[in-house]
Short mmCIF file of N, CA and C and ligand atoms in Angstrom, two decimals:
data_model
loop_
_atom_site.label_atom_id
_atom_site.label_comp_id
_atom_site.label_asym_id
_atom_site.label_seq_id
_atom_site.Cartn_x
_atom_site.Cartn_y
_atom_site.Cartn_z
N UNK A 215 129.87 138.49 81.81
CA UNK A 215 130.57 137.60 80.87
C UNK A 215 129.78 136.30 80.70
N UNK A 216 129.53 135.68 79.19
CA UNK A 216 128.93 134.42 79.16
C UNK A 216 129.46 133.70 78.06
N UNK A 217 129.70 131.85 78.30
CA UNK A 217 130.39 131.76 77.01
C UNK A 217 129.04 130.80 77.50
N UNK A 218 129.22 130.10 75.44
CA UNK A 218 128.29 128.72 75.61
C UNK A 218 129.10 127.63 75.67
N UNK A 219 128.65 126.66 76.22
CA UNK A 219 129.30 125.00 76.56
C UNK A 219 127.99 124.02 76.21
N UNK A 220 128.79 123.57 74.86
CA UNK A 220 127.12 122.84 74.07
C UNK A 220 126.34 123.79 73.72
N UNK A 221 124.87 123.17 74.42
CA UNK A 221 123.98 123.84 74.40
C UNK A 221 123.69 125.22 75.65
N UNK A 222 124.14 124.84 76.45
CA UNK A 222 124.25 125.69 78.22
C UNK A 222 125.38 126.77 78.05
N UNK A 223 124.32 127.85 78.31
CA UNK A 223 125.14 129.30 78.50
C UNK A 223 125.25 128.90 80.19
N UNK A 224 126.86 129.64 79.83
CA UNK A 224 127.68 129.92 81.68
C UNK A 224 127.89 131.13 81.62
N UNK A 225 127.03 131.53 82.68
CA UNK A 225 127.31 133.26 82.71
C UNK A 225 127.98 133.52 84.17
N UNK A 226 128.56 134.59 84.14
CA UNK A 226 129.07 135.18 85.27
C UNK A 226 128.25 136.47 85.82
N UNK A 227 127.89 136.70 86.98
CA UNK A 227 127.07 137.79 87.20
C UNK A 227 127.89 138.54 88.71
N UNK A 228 127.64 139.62 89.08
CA UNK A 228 128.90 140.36 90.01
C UNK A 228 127.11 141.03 90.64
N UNK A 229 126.62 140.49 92.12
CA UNK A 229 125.53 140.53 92.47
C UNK A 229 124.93 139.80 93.68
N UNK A 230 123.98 140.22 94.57
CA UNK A 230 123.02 139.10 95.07
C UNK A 230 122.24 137.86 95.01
N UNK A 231 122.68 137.28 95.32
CA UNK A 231 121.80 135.56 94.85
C UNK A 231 121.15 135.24 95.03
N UNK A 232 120.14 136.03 96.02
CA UNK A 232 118.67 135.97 96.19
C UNK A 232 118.13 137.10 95.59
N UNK A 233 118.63 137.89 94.75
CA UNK A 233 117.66 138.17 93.57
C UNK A 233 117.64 138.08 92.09
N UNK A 234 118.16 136.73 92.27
CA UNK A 234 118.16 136.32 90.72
C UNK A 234 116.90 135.60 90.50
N UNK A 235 116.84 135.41 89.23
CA UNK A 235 115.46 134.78 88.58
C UNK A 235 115.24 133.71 87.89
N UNK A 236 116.53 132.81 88.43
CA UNK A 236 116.79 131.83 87.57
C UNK A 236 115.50 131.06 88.43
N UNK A 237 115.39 129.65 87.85
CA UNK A 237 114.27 128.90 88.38
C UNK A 237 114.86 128.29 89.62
N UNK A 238 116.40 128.37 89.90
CA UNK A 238 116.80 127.97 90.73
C UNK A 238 118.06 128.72 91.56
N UNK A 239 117.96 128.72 92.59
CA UNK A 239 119.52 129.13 93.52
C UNK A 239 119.80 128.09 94.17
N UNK A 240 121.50 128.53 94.42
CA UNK A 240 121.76 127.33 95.04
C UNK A 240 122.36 127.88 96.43
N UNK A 241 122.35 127.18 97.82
CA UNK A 241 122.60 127.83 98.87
C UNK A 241 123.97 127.30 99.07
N UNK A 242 124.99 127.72 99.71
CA UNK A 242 125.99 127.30 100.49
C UNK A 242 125.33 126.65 102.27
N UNK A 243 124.58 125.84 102.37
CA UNK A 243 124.19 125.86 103.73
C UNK A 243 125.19 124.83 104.48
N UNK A 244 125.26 124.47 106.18
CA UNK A 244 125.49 123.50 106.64
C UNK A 244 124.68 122.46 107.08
N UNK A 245 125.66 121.40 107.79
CA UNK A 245 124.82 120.22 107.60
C UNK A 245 123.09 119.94 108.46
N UNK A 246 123.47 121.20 109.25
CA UNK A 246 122.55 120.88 110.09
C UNK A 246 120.99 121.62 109.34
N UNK A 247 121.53 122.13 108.54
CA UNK A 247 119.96 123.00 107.31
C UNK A 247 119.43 123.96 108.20
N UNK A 248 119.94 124.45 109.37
CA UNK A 248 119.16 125.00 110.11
C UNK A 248 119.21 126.43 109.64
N UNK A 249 120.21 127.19 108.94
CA UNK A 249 120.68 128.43 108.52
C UNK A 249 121.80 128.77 109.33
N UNK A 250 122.36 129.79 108.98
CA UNK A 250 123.74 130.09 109.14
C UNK A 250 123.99 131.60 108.88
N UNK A 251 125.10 132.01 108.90
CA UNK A 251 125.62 133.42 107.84
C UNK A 251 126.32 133.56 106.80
N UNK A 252 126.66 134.62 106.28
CA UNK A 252 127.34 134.18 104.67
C UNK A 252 125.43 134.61 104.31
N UNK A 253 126.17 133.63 102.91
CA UNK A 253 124.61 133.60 102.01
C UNK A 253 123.87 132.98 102.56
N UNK A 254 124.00 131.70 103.20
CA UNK A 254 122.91 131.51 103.90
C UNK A 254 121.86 132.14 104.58
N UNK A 255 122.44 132.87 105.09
CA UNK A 255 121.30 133.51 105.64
C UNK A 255 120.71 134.60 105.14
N UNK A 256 121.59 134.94 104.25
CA UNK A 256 120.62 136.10 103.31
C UNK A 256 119.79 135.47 102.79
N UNK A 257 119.91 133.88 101.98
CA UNK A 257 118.89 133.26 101.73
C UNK A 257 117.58 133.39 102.35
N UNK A 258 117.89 133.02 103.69
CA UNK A 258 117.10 132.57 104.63
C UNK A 258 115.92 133.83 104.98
N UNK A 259 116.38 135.22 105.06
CA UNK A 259 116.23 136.11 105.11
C UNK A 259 115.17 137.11 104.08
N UNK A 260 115.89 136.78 103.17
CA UNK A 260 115.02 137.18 101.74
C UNK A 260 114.27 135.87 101.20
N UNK A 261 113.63 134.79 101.70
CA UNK A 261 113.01 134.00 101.12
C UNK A 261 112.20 133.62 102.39
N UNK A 262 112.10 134.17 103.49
CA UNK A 262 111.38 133.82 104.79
C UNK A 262 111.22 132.88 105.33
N UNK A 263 110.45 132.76 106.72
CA UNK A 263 109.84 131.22 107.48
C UNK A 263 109.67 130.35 106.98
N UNK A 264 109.24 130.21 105.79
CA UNK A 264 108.89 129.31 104.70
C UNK A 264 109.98 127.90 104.28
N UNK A 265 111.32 128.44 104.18
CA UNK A 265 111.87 127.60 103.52
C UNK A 265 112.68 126.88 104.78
N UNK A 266 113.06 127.56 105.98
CA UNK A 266 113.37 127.04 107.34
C UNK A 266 112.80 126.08 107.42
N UNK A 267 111.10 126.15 107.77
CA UNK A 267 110.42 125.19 107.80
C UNK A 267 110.13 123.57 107.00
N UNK A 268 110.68 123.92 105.69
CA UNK A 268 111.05 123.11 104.84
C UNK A 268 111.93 121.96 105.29
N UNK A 269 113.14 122.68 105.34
CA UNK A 269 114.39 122.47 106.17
C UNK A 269 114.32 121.54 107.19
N UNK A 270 113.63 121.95 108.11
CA UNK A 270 113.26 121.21 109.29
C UNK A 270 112.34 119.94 109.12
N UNK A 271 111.77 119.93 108.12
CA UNK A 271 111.16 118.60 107.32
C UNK A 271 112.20 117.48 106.87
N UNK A 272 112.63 118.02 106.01
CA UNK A 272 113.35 117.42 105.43
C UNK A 272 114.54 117.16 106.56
N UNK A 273 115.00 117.67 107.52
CA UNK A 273 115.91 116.83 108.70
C UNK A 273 115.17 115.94 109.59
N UNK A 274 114.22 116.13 109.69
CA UNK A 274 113.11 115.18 110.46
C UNK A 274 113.09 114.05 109.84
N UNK A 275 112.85 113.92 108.49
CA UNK A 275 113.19 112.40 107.55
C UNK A 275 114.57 111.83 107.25
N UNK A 276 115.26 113.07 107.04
CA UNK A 276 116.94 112.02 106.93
C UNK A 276 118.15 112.71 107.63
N UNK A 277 117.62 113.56 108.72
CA UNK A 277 118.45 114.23 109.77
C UNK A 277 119.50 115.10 108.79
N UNK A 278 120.26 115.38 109.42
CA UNK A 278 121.21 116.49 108.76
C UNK A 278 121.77 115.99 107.19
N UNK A 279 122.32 117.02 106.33
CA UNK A 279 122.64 116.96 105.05
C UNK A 279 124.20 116.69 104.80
N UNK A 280 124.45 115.70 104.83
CA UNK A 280 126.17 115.37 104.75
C UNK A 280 127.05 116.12 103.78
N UNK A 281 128.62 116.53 104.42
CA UNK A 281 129.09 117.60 103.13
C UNK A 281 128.58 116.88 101.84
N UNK A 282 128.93 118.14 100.36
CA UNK A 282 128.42 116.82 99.33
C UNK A 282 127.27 116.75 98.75
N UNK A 283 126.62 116.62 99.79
CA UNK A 283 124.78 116.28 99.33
C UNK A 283 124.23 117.48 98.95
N UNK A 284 123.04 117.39 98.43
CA UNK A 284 122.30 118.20 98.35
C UNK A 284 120.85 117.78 98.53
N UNK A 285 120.05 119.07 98.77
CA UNK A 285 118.49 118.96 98.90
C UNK A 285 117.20 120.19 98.13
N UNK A 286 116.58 119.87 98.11
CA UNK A 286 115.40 120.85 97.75
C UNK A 286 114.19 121.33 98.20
N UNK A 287 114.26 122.75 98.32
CA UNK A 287 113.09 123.46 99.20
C UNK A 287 112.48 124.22 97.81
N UNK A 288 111.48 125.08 97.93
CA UNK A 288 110.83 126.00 97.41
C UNK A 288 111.72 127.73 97.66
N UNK A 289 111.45 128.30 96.90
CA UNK A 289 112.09 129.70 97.02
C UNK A 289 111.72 131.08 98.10
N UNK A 290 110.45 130.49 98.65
CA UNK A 290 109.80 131.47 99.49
C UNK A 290 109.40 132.38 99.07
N UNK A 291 109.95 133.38 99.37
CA UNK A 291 109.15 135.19 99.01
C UNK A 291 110.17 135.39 98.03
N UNK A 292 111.08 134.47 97.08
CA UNK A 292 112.06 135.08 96.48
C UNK A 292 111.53 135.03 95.03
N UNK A 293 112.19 135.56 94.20
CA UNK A 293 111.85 135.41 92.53
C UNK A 293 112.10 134.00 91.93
N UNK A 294 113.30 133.42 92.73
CA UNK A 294 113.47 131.87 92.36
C UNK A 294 112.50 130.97 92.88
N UNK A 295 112.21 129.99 91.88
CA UNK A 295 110.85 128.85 92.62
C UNK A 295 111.69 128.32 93.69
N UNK A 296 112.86 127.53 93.51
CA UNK A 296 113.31 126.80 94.18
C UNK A 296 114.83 127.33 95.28
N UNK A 297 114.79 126.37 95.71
CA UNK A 297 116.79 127.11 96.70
C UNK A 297 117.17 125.37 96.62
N UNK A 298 118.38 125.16 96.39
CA UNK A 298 118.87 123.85 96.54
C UNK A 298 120.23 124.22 97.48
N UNK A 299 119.61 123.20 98.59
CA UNK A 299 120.94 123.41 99.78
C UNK A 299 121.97 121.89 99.61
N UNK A 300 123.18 122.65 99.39
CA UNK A 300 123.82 121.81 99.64
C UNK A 300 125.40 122.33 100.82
N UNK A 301 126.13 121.22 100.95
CA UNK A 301 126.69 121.96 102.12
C UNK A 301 128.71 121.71 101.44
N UNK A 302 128.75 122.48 101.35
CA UNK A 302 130.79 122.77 101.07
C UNK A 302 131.63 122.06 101.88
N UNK A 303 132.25 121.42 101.60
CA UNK A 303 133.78 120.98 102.79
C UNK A 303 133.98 122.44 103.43
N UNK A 304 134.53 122.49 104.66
CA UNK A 304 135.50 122.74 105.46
C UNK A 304 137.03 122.59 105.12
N UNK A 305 137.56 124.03 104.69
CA UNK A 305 139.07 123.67 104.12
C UNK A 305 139.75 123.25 105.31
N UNK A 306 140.69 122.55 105.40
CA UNK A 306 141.56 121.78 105.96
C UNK A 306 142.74 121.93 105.85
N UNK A 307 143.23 122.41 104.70
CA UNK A 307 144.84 121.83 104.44
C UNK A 307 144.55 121.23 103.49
N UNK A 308 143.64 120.45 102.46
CA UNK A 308 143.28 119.60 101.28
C UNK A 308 143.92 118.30 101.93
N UNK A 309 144.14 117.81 102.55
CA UNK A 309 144.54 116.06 102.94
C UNK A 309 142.44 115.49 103.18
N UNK A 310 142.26 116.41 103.31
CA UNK A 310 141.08 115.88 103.78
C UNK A 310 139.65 115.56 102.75
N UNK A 311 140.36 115.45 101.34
CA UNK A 311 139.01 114.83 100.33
C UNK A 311 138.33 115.95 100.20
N UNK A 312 138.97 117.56 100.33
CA UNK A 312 138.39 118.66 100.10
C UNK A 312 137.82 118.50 98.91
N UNK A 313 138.61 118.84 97.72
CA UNK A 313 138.39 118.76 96.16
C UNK A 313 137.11 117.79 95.80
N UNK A 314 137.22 116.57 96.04
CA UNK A 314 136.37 116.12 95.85
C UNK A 314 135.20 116.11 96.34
N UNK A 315 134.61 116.61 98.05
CA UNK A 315 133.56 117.10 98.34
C UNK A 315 132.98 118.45 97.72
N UNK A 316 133.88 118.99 97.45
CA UNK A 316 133.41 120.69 96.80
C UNK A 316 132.68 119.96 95.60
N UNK A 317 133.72 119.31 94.60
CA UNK A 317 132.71 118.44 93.07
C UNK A 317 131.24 118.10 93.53
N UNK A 318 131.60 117.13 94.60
CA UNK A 318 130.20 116.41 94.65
C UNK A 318 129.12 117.79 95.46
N UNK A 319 129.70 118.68 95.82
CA UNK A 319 128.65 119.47 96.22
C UNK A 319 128.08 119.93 94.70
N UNK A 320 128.78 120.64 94.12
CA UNK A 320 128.57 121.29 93.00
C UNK A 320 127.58 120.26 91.94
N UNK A 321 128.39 118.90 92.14
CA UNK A 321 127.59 118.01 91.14
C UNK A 321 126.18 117.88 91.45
N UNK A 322 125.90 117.04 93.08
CA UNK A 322 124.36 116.51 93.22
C UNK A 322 123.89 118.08 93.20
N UNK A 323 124.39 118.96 92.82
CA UNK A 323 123.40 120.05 93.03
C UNK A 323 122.63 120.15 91.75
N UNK A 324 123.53 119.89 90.37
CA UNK A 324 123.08 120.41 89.49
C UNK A 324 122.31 118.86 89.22
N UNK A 325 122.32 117.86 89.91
CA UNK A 325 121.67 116.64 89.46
C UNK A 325 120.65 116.56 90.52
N UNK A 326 120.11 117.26 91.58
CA UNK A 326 118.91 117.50 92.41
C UNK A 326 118.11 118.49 91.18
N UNK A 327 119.10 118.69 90.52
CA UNK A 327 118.18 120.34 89.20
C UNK A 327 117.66 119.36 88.47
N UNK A 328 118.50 118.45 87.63
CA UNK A 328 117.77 117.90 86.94
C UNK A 328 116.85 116.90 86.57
N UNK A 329 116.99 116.74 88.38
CA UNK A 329 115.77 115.71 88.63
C UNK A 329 114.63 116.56 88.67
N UNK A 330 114.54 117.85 89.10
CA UNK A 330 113.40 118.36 89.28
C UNK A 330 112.93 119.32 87.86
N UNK A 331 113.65 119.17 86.83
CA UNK A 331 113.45 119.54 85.64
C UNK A 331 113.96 120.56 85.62
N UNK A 332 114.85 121.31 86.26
CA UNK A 332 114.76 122.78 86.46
C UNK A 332 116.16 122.69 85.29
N UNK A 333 115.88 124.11 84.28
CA UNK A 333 116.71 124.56 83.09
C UNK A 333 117.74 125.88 83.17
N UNK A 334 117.30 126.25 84.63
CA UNK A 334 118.34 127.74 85.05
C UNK A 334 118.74 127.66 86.43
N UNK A 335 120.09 128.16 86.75
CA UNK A 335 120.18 128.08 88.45
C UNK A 335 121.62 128.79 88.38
N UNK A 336 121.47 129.25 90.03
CA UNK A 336 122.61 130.42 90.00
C UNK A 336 123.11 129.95 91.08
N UNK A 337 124.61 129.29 91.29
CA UNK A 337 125.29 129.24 92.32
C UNK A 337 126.38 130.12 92.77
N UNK A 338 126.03 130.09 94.07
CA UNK A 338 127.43 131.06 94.76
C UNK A 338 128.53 130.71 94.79
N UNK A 339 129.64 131.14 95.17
CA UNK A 339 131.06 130.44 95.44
C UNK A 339 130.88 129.71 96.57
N UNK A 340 130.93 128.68 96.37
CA UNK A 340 130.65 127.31 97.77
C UNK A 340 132.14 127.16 98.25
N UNK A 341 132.06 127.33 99.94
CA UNK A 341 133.19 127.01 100.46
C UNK A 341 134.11 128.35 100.43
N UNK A 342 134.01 129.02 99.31
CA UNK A 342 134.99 130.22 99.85
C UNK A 342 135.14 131.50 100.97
N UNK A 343 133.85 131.36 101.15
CA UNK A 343 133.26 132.47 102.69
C UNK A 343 134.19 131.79 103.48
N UNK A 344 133.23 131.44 104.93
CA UNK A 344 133.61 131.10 106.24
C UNK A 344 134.45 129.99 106.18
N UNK A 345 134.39 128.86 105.08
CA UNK A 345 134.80 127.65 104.76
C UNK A 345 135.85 127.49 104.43
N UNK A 346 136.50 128.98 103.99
CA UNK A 346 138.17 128.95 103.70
C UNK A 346 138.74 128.29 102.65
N UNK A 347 137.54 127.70 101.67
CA UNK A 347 138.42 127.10 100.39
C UNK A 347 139.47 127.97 99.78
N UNK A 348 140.54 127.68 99.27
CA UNK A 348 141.42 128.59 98.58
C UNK A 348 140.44 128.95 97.34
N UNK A 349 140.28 130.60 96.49
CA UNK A 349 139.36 130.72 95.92
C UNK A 349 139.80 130.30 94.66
N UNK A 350 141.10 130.21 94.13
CA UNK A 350 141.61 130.04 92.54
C UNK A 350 141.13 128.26 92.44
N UNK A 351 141.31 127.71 93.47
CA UNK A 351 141.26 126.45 93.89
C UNK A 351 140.35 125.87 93.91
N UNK A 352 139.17 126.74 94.40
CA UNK A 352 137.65 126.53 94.58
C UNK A 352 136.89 126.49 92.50
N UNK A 353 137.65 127.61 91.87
CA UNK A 353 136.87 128.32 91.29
C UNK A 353 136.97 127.18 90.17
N UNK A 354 137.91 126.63 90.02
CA UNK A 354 138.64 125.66 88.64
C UNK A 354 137.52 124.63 88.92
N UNK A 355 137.42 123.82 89.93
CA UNK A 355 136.56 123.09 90.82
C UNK A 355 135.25 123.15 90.04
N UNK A 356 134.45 124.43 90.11
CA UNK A 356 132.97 125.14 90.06
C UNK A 356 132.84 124.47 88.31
N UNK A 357 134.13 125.36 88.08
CA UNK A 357 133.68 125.65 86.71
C UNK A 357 134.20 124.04 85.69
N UNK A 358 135.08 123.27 86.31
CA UNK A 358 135.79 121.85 85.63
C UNK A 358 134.12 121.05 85.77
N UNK A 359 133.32 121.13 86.56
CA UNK A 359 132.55 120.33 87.25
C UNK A 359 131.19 120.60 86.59
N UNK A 360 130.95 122.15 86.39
CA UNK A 360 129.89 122.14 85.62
C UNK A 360 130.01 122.23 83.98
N UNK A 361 130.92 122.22 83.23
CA UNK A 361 131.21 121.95 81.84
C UNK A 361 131.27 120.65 81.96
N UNK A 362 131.69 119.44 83.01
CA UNK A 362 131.31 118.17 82.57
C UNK A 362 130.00 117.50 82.38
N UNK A 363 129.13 118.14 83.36
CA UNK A 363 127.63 117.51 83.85
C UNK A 363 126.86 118.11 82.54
N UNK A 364 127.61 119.46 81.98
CA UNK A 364 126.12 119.90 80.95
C UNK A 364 126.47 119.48 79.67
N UNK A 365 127.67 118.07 79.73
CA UNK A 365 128.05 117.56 78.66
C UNK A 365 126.75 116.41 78.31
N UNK A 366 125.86 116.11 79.92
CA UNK A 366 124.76 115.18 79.67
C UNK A 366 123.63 115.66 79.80
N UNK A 367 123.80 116.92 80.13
CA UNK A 367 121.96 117.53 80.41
C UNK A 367 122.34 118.97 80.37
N UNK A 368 121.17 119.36 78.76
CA UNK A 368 121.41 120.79 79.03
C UNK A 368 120.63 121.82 79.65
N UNK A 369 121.42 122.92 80.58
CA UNK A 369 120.14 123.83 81.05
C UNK A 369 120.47 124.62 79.72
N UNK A 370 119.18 125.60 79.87
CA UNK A 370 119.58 127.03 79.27
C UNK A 370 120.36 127.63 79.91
N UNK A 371 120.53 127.69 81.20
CA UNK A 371 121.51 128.60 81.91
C UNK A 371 122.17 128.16 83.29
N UNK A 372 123.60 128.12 83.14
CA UNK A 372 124.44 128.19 84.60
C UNK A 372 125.04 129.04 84.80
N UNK A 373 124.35 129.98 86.02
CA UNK A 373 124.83 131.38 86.45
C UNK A 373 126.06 131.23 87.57
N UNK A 374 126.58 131.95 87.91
CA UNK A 374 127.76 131.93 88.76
C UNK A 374 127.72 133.54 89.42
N UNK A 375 126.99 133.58 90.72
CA UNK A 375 126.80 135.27 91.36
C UNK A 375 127.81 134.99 91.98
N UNK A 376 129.02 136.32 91.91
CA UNK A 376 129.73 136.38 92.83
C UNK A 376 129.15 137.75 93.54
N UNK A 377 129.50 137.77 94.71
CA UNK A 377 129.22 138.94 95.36
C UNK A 377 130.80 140.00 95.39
N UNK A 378 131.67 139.78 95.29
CA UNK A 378 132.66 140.70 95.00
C UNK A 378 133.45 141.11 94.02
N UNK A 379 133.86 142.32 93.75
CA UNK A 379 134.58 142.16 92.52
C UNK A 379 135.98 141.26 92.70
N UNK A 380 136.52 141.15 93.19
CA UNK A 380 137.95 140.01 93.35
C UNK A 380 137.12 139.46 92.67
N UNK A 381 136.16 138.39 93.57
CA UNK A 381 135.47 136.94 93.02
C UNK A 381 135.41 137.08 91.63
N UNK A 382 134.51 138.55 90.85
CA UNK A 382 134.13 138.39 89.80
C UNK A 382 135.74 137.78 88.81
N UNK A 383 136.52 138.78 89.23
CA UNK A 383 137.69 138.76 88.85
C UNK A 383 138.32 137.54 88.55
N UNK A 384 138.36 136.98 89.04
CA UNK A 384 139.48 135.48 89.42
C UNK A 384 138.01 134.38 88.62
N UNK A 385 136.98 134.51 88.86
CA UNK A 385 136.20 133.70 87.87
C UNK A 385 136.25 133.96 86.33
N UNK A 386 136.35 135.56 85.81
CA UNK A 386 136.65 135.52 84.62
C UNK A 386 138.08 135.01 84.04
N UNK A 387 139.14 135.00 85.03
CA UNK A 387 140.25 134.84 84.31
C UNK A 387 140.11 133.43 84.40
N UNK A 388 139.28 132.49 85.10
CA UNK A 388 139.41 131.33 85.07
C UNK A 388 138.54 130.48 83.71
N UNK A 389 137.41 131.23 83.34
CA UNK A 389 136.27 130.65 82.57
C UNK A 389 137.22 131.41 81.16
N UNK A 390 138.04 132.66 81.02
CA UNK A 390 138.48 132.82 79.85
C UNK A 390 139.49 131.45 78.98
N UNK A 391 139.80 130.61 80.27
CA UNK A 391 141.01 129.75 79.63
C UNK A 391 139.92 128.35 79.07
P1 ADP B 162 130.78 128.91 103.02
O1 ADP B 162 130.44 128.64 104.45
O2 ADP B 162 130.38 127.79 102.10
O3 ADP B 162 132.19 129.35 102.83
P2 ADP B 162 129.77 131.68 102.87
O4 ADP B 162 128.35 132.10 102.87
O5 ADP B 162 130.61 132.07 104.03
O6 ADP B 162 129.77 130.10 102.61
O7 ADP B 162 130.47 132.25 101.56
C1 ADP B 162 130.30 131.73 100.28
C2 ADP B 162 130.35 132.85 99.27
O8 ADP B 162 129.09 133.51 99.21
C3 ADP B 162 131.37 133.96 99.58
O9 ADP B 162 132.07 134.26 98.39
C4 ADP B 162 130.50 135.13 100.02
O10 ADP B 162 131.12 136.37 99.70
C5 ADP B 162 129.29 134.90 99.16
N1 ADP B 162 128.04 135.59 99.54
C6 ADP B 162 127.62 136.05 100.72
N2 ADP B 162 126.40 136.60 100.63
C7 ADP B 162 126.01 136.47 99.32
C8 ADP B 162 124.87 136.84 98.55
N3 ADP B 162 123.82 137.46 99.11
N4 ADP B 162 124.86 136.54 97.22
C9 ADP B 162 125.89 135.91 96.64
N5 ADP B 162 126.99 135.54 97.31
C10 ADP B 162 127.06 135.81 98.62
#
């Protein structure tokens, strides 16, 4: 499924996120960048030693990655040039500034993109794995957040891989409204 917003196609894709071809993926990682499970580590996995090492650079200069933030490595052995890690809240109960860390994950991600010029990128569902975001909750979030940002910068493309059909599911009924 893909609608356009402006100029920026939002597509939905039901798939792996380390083998897409956008110029960019985006990781669900934690703060510590070290890798994890979930996608992370399939990342980590299908894009090799390479981008760990990155990782470990980039914590050496500004230590771990606060929920929220985001950062940028190279893609490794993958088809994407780049991986942009950023890291999801921890659901809570929402008292805890959930909503708005999930945005700002989602946001500096797509604004680490457009600092680095990049015009395509495919993010996962952030926070809904291990992180327990509620997913209807999560998904409004993804998608409220990136129709605002490509109101100021357009890519050609914002992909959305879910890896399950539910996910696919509950994202189309959300992007149809
Ligand atoms: P978090 O810790 O942010 O919740 P997880 O990795 O546990 O991150 O899950 C985030 C989402 O990524 C989940 O919907 C999970 O099913 C999905 N996922 C796991 N592996 C992949 C993959 N290879 N490609 C795309 N999505 C994946």
């Amino acid at each position: 499924m893909e609608k356009m917003v402006g100029k920026t196609k939002l597509s939905l894709v039901q798939g792996d996120i380390t083998l897409q071809e956008t110029e960019a993926i985006v990781n669900a990682a934690n703060t510590t960048l070290l890798g994890g499970g979930g996608v992370d580590g399939a990342i980590h996995r299908a894009g090799g030693p390479k981008i760990l090492e990155e990782c470990k650079e980039i914590v050496a200069k500004q230590e771990r990655c606060p929920t929220g933030e985001a950062v940028i490595t190279t893609g490794g052995n993958m088809a994407t040039k780049y991986v942009i890690h950023t890291v999801g809240p921890v659901w809570s109960g929402g008292n805890r500034n959930e909503d708005r860390l999930l945005r700002n994950a989602y946001y500096n991600s797509l604004n680490v993109a457009k600092e680095n010029g990049i015009k395509s990128i495919s993010f996962p569902s952030i926070s809904t794995g291990v992180y327990r975001f509620p997913k209807e909750r999560a998904v409004k979030i993804a998608l409220t957040t990136v129709k605002e940002f490509v109101q100021e910068y357009n890519f050609e493309e914002v992909r959305f891989v879910l890896f399950s059909e539910n996910d696919m599911r509950i994202y189309e009924n959300e992007l149809k409204d």
